[in-house]
XYZ file of C-alpha atoms in Angstrom:
560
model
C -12.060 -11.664 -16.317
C -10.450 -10.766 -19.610
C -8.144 -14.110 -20.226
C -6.586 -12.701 -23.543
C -2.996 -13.455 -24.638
C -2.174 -10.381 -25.266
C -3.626 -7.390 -23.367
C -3.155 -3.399 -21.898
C -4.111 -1.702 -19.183
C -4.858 1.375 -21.071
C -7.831 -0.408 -23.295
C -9.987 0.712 -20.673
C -9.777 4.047 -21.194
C -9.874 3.927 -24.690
C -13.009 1.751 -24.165
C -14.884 4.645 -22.038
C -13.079 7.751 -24.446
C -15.194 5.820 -26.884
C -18.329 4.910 -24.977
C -18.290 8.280 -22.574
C -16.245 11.292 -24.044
C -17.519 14.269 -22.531
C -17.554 11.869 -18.699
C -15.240 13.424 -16.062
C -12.330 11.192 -15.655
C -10.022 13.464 -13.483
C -10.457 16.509 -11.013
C -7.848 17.697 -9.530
C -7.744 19.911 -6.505
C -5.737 22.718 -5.632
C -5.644 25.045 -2.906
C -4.235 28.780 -3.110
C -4.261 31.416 -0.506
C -7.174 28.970 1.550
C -9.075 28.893 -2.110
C -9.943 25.406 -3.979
C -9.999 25.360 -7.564
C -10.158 22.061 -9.662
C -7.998 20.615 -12.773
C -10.451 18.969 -14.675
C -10.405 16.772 -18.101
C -12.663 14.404 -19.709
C -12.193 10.679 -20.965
C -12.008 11.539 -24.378
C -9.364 14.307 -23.843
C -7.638 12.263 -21.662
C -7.078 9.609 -23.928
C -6.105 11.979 -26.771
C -3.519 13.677 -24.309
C -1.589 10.355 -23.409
C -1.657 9.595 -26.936
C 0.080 12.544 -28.108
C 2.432 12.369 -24.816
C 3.453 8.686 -26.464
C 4.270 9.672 -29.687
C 6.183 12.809 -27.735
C 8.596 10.476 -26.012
C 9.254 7.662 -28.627
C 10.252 11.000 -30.695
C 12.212 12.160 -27.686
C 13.637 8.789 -27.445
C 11.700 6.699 -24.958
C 10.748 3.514 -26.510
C 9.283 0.215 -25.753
C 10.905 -2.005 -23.377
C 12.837 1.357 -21.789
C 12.363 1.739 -17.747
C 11.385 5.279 -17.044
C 11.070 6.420 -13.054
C 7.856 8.736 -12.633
C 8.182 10.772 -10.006
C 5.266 13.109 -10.813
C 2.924 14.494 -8.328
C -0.778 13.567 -8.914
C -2.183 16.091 -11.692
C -3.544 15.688 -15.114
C -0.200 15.424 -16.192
C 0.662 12.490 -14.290
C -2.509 10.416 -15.668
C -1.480 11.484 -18.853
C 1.990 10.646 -18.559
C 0.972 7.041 -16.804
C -1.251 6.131 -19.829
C 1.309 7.048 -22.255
C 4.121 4.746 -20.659
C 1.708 1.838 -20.874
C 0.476 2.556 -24.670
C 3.737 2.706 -25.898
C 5.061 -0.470 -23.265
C 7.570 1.790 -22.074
C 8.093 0.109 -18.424
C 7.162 2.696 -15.491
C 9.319 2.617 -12.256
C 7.296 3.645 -9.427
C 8.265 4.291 -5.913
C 7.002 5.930 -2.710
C 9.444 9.214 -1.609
C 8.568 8.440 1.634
C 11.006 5.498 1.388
C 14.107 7.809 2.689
C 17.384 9.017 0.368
C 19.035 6.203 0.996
C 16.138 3.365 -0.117
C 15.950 5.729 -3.313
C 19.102 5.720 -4.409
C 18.926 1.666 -4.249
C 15.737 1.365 -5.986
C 17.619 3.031 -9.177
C 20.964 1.241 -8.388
C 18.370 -1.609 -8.924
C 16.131 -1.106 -11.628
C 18.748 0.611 -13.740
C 15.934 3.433 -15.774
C 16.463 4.532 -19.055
C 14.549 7.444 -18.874
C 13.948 9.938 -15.245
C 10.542 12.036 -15.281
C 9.988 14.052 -12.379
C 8.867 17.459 -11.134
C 11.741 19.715 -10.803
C 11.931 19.021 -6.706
C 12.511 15.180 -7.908
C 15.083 15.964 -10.636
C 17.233 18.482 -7.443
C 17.317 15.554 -5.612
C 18.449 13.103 -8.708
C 20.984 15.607 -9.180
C 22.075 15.705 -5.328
C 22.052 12.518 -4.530
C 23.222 10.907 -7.517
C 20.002 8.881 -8.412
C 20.282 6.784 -11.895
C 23.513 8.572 -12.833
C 24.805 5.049 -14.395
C 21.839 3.955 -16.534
C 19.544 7.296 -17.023
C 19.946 8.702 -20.579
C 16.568 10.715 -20.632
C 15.764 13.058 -18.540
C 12.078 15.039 -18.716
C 10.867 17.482 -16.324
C 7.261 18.077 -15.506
C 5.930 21.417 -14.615
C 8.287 24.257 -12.757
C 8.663 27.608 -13.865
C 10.912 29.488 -17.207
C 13.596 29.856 -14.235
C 14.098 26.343 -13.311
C 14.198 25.441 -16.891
C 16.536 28.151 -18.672
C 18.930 27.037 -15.211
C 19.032 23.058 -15.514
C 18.534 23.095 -19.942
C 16.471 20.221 -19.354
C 13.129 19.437 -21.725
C 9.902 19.679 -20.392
C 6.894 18.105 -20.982
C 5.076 21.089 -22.208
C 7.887 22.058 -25.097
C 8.278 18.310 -25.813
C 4.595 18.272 -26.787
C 4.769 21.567 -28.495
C 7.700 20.238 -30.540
C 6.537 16.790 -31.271
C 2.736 16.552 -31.782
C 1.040 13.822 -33.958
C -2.951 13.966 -33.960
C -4.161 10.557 -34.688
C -4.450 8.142 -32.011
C -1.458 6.108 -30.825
C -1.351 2.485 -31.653
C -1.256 0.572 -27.972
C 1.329 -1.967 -27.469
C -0.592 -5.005 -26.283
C 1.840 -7.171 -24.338
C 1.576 -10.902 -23.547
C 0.024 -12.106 -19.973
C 2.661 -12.197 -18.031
C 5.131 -9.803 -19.765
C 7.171 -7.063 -17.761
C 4.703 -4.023 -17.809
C 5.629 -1.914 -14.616
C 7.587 -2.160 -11.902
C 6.148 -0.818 -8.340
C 8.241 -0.793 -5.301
C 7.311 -1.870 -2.108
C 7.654 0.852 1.066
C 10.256 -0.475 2.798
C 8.490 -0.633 5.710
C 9.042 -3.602 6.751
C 12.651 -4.702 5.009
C 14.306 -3.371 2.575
C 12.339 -2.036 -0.550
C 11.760 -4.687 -3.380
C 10.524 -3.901 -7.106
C 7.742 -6.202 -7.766
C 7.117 -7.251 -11.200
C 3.821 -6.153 -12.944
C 2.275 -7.320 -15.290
C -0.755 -6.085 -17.519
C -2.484 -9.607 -15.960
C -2.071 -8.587 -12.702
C -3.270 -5.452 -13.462
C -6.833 -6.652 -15.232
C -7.226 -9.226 -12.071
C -7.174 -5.862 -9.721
C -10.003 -4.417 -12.213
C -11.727 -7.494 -12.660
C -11.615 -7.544 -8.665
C -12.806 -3.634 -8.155
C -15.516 -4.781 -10.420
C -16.605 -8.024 -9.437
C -16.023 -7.997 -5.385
C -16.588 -4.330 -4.930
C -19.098 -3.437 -7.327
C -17.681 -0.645 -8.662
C -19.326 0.725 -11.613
C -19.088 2.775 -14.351
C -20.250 6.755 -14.254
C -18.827 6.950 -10.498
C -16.309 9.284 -8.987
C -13.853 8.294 -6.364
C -12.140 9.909 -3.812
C -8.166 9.097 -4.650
C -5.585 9.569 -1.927
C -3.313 7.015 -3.466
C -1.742 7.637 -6.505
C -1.552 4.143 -8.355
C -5.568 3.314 -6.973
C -6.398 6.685 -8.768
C -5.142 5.003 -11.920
C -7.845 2.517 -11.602
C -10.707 5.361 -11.773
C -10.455 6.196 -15.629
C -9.868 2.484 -15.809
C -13.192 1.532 -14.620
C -14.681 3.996 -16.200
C -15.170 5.983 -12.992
C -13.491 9.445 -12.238
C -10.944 10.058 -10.385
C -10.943 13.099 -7.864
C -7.083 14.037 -6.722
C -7.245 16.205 -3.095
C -4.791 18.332 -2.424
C -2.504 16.607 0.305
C 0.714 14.508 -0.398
C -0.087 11.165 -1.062
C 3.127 10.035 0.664
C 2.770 11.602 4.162
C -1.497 11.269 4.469
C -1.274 11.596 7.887
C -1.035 15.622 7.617
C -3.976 15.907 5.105
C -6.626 18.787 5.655
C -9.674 17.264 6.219
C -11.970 20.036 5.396
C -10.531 19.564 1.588
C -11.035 16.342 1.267
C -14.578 16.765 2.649
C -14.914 19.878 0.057
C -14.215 17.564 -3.027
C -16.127 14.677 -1.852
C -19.003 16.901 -1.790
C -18.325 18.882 -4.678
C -18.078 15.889 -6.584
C -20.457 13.884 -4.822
C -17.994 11.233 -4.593
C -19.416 7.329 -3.935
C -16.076 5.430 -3.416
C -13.305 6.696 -1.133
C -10.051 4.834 -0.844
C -7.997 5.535 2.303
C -5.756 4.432 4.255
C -5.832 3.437 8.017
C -3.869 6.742 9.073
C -6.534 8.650 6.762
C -9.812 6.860 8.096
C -8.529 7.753 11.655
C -7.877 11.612 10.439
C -10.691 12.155 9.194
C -13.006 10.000 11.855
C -12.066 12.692 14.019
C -12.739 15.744 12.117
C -15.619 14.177 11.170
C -16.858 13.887 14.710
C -15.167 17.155 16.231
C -17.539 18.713 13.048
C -20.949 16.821 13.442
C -19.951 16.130 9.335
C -21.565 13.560 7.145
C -21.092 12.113 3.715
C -23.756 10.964 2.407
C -22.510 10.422 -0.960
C -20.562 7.692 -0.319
C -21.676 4.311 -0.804
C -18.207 2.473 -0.438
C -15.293 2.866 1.523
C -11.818 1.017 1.020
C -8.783 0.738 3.474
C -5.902 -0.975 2.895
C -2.311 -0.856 3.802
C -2.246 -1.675 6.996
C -5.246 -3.021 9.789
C -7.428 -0.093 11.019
C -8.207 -0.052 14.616
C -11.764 -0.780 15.554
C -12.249 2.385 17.330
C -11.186 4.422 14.566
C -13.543 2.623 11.991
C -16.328 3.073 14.242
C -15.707 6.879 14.536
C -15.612 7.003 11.007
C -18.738 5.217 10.455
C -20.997 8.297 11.690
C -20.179 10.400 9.140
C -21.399 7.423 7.230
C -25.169 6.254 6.012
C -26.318 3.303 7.740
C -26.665 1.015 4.481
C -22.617 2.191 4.284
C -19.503 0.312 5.342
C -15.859 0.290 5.473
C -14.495 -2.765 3.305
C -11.114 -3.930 4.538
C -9.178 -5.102 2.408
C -5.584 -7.479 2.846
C -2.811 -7.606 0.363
C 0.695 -6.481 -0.123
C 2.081 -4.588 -3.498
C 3.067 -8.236 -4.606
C -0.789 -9.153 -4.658
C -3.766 -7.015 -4.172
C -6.796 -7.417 -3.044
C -6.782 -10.479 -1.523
C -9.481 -10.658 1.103
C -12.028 -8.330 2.290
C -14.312 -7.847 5.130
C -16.811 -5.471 5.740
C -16.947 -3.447 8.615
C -20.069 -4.596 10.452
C -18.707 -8.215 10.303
C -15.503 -6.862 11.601
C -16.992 -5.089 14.769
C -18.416 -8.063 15.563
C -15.094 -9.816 15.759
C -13.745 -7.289 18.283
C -14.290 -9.615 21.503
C -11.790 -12.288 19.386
C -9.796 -9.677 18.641
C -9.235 -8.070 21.976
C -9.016 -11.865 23.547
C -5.205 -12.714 21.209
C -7.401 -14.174 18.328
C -5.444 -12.247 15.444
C -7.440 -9.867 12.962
C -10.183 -11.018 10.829
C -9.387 -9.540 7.331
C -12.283 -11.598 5.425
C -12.689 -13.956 2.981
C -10.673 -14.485 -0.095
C -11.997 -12.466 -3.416
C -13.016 -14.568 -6.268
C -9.954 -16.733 -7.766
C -7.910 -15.991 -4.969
C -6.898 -19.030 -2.690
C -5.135 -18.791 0.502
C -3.497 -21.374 2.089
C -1.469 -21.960 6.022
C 1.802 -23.431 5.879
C 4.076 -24.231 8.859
C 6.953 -21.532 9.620
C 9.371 -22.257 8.221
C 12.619 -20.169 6.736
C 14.117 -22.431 4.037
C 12.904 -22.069 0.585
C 10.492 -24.156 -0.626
C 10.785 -24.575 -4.480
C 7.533 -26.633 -5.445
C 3.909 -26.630 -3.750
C 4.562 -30.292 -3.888
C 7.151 -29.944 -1.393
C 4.400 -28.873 0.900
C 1.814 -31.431 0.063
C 5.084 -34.383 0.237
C 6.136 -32.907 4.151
C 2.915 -32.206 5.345
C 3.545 -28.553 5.511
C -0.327 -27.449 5.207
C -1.815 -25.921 8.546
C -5.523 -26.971 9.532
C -8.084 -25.080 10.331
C -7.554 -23.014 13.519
C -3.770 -23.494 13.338
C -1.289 -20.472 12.763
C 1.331 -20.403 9.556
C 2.845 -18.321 7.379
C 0.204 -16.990 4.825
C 0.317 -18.728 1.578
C -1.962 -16.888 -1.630
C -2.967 -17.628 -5.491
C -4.381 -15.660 -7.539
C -4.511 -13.855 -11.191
C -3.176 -11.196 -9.183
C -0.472 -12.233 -7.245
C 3.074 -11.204 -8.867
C 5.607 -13.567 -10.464
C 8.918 -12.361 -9.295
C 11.118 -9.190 -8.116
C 12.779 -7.210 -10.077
C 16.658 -8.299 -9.910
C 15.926 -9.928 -6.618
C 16.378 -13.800 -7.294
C 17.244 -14.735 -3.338
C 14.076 -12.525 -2.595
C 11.736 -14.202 -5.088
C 13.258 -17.567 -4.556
C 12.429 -17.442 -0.545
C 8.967 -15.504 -1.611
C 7.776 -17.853 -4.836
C 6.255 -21.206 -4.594
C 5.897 -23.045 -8.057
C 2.297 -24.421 -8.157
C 2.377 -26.046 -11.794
C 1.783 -23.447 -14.296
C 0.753 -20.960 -11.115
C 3.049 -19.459 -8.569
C 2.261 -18.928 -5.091
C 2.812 -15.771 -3.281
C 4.306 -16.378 0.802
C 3.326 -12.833 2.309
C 5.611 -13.311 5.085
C 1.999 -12.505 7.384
C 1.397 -15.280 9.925
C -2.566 -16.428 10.632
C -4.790 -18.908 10.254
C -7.912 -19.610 8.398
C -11.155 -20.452 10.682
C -13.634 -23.160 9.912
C -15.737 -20.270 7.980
C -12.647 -19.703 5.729
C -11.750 -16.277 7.391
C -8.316 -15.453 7.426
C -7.081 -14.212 11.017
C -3.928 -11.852 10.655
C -1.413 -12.512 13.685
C 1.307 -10.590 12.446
C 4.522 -10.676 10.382
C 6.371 -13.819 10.662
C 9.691 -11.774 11.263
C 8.316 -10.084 14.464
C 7.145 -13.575 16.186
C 9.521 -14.114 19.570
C 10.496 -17.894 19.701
C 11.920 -19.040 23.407
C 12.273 -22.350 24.434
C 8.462 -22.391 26.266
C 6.739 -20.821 23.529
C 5.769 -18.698 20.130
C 4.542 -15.385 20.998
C 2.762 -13.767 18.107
C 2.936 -9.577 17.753
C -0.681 -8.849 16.926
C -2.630 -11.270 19.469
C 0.163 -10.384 22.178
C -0.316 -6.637 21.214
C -4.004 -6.702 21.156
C -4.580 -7.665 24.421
C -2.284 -5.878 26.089
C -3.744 -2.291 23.983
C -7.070 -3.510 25.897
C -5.829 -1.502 28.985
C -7.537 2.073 29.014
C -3.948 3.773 29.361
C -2.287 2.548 26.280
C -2.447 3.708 22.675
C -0.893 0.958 21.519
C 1.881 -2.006 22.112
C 4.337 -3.368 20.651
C 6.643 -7.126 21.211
C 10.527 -7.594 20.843
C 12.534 -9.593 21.217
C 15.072 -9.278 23.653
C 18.374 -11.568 24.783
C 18.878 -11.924 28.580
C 21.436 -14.219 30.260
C 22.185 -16.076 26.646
C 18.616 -16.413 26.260
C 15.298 -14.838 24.450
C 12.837 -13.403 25.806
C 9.694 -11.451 25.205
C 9.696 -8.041 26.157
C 6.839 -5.406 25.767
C 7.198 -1.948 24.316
C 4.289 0.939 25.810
C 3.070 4.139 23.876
C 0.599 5.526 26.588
C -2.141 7.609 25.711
C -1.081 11.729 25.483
C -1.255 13.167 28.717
C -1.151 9.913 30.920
C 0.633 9.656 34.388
C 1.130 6.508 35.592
C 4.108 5.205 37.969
C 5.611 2.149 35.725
C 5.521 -0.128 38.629
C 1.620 0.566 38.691
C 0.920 0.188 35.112
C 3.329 -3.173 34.613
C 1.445 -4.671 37.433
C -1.942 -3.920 35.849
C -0.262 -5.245 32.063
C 1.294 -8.408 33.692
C -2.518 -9.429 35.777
C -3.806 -8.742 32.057
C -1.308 -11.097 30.557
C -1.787 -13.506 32.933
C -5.151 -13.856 31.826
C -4.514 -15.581 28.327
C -2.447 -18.739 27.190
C -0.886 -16.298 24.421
C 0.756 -13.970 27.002
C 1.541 -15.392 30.070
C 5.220 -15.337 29.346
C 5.438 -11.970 28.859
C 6.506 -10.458 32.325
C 9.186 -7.429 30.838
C 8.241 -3.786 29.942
C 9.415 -0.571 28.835
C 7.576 2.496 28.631
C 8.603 4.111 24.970
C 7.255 8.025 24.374
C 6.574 8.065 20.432
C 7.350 4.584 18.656
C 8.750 5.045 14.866
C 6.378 4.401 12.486
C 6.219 4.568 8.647
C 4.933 7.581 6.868
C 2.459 6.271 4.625
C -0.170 3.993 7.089
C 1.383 5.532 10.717
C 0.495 1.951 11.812
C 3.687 -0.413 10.701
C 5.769 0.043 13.908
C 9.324 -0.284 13.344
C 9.975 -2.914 15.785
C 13.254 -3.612 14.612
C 14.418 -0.100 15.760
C 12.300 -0.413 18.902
C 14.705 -4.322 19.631
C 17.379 -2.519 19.479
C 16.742 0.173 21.916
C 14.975 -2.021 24.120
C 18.085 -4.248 24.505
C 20.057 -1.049 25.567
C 17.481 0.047 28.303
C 16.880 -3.528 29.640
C 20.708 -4.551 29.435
C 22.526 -1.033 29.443
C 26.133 -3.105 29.749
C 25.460 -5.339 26.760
């Protein structure tokens, strides 16, 4: 890995404008009247586009060290307008829509931007709900039609380039290692939405990783259904192709065009989601498709389901798996784990064992601390009390890496109860709970907020959860926490399969014989049948069991 003091993301598309010009670096599909057509540009015009888009908003204002929010759909434009924050060190803001109005409208109260670039849909909702209003003094709109922008006055990208257009190349801004170079907010999904610090290290670490632990190379083209991993494409010198589906909701993608552009394309990486691999596992098998293109496949965000991976697999080649990968927006990748390997941990799995999610990448180290929810301020702290978990032993999830972020944005209670001081290093605590095995695999048992503590015992969400989903009925599971007679308990939430009839007082027998069965679930004795649990948008797999606690304690103490 590049260990440069000073150093830019967007060197490595200069690097392959230079080495590969006339290479694809971005398709993007579109879909009109059930036809596809495809956006398409080139490394070398790519790299001459953001340039003239960063002279085009120092002249309109936007300098370095200003915070601008993108909220640009994927397009040519937005790699363009990405590429051009980072050259001229102008500090992008981005967040996920599918974090609701009112996690929005904090983000900004937050990050205070300088500068608001959206499509005009974004800049109707800045408008109606008030978004920046205090700090945002420049406001550019991206796409829309004469209409919209006659109506609102505001500049668009497309005049602002025709106004201001320098042809030479723009002179990147090459910041120092750990300087403020983005700020990316996390989902929400489970607590309130942070902005974690980037910085241009970070950044090269996640290349360096793609490179080094994936073996992605140059010349490639990638399937992107995530907007900030389709930044990495043109980054590794590998092209990015954009589907048409919204990257925020992937669970109501068309399958048939993502299949059309990974075989227009002949795509060999494809980065999805768990929501997405399940999607398309089953198109794939309701259609007899394959892709033999593909010689890679990441997921992330959240832990696929065995049985969906498996489905997936056929469309796959046999040499071909499905690398899972852990991490969280304040460090990623972390581990990985391929999918054969993973199969074969299913019995574990299905027994309360936690998740395998792999082995560390290289310069990552992860580390088991007991639970604990005081701050601790120094990793000496942990070595001094004795804090570090053998093997075998669940903890809270401890990482290091190049990485792994420093801080949150404006969040010093949050980075002070997330940020361990390791000498000149800080570790990350994910707020996961697992262990490591005697291999060095880290086991995922689930988030340390969800665990129900009674006087008798810890009950861990995902080893509870898994073997409790064993039962042929259930599509999945989910454990609360729930107060009864001044005391906690452990109580069991039920999404059946679609279709099922069962009485309850059949199917809680059958789920309390199961739980009898294993020393991580014999407590649990309560349940409540639930008909659709709420989930988040993006993965469809982070349950929302704070929402499902509190109805729970309503149907199993209705006075309370």
């Amino acid at each position: 890995m590049d260990n440069g003091t000073n150093t830019s993301f967007c060197r490595h598309l200069k690097s392959a404008a230079l080495k590969n010009p006339s290479d694809l670096a971005v398709a993007v599909q579109k879909s009109q009247f059930g036809k596809l057509y495809y956006d398409e540009i080139n490394f070398k015009t790519l790299n001459e586009k953001s340039d003239a888009v960063a002279y085009a908003l120092n002249a309109y204002g936007i300098k370095k060290g200003m915070k601008a929010v993108l909220m640009v759909t994927p397009s040519i434009d937005f790699f363009a307008l990405t590429f051009a924050l980072f050259k001229a060190g102008i500090i992008p803001i981005l967040v996920d829509p599918g974090m609701g109005i009112k996690n929005l409208k904090q983000c900004f109260i937050e990050s205070k931007p300088d500068a608001f670039i959206g499509i005009p849909k974004a800049h109707i909702a800045r408008k109606l709900f008030s978004w920046g209003d205090k700090s945002v003094k420049h406001v550019l709109t991206v796409g829309g039609n004469k209409f919209f922008t006659r109506m609102t006055g505001q500049m668009t990208l497309a005049r602002l380039l025709e106004k201001h257009t320098v042809p030479k190349p723009y002179p990147i801004e090459m910041l120092a290692d750990d300087d403020m170079a983005a700020i990316l907010f996390t989902s929400g999904s489970t607590g309130v939405p942070k902005g974690v610090v980037y910085s241009h290290k970070m950044f090269e670490a996640q290349i360096f990783a793609l490179k080094n632990d994936y073996k992605i190379e140059s010349g490639e083209r990638d399937l992107a259904t995530f907007p900030l991993f389709s930044l990495f494409g043109p980054a590794l010198g590998m092209a990015s192709i954009v589907p048409d589906m919204d990257a925020s909701k992937p669970i109501t993608a068309n399958p048939k065009y993502i299949f059309a552009a990974i075989e227009k394309y002949q795509c060999s990486n494809l980065f999805a989601n768990p929501a997405l691999i399940e999607i398309l596992g089953q198109a794939g098998k309701e259609q007899t498709h394959k892709l033999p293109s593909l010689k890679r496949v990441i997921s992330a965000g959240a832990p696929a389901t065995l049985s969906s991976i498996t489905t997936f697999s056929h469309m796959l080649n046999d040499n071909v798996e499905v690398l899972n990968s852990y991490g969280a927006t304040e460090s990623l990748p972390l581990t990985k784990i391929g999918s054969k390997t993973l199969l074969a941990t299913q019995n574990i799995t299905d027994s309360g064992g936690g998740i395998c999610v792999g082995k560390p990448v290289l310069d990552v180290e992860v580390a088991i601390i007991k639970i604990t929810e005081e701050n601790i301020c120094d990793w000496q702290e942990v070595i001094e009390n004795d804090l570090l978990m053998p093997a075998n032993k669940i903890g809270e999830i401890v990482v290091k890496g190049p990485m792994v972020s420093q801080a949150y944005y404006e969040r010093i209670s949050a980075t002070n109860a997330a940020k361990i001081q390791d000498k000149a290093h800080v570790r990350h605590r994910m707020g996961d709970l697992g262990y490591l095995d005697q291999l060095g695999q880290l086991w995922m048992c689930g988030r340390k907020a969800h665990r129900v503590e009674t006087l008798e015992q810890t009950f861990f969400s995902i080893p509870c959860e898994r073997i409790f989903n064993t039962h042929a009925l259930v599509k999945r599971t989910a454990l609360v926490a729930i107060t009864h007679k001044n005391s906690t308990k452990p109580l069991l939430c039920i999404e059946l399969n679609k279709g099922v009839k069962i009485s309850e007082f059949e199917l809680f027998s059958q789920l309390t014989d199961i739980g009898k069965n294993f020393a991580q679930t014999k407590g649990i004795s309560d349940f409540l049948i639930h008909p659709s649990f709420p989930v988040d948008i993006r993965h469809n797999a982070k349950i929302f069991r704070e929402k499902l606690a509190i109805w729970a304690q309503k149907k199993f103490n209705p006075g309370d």
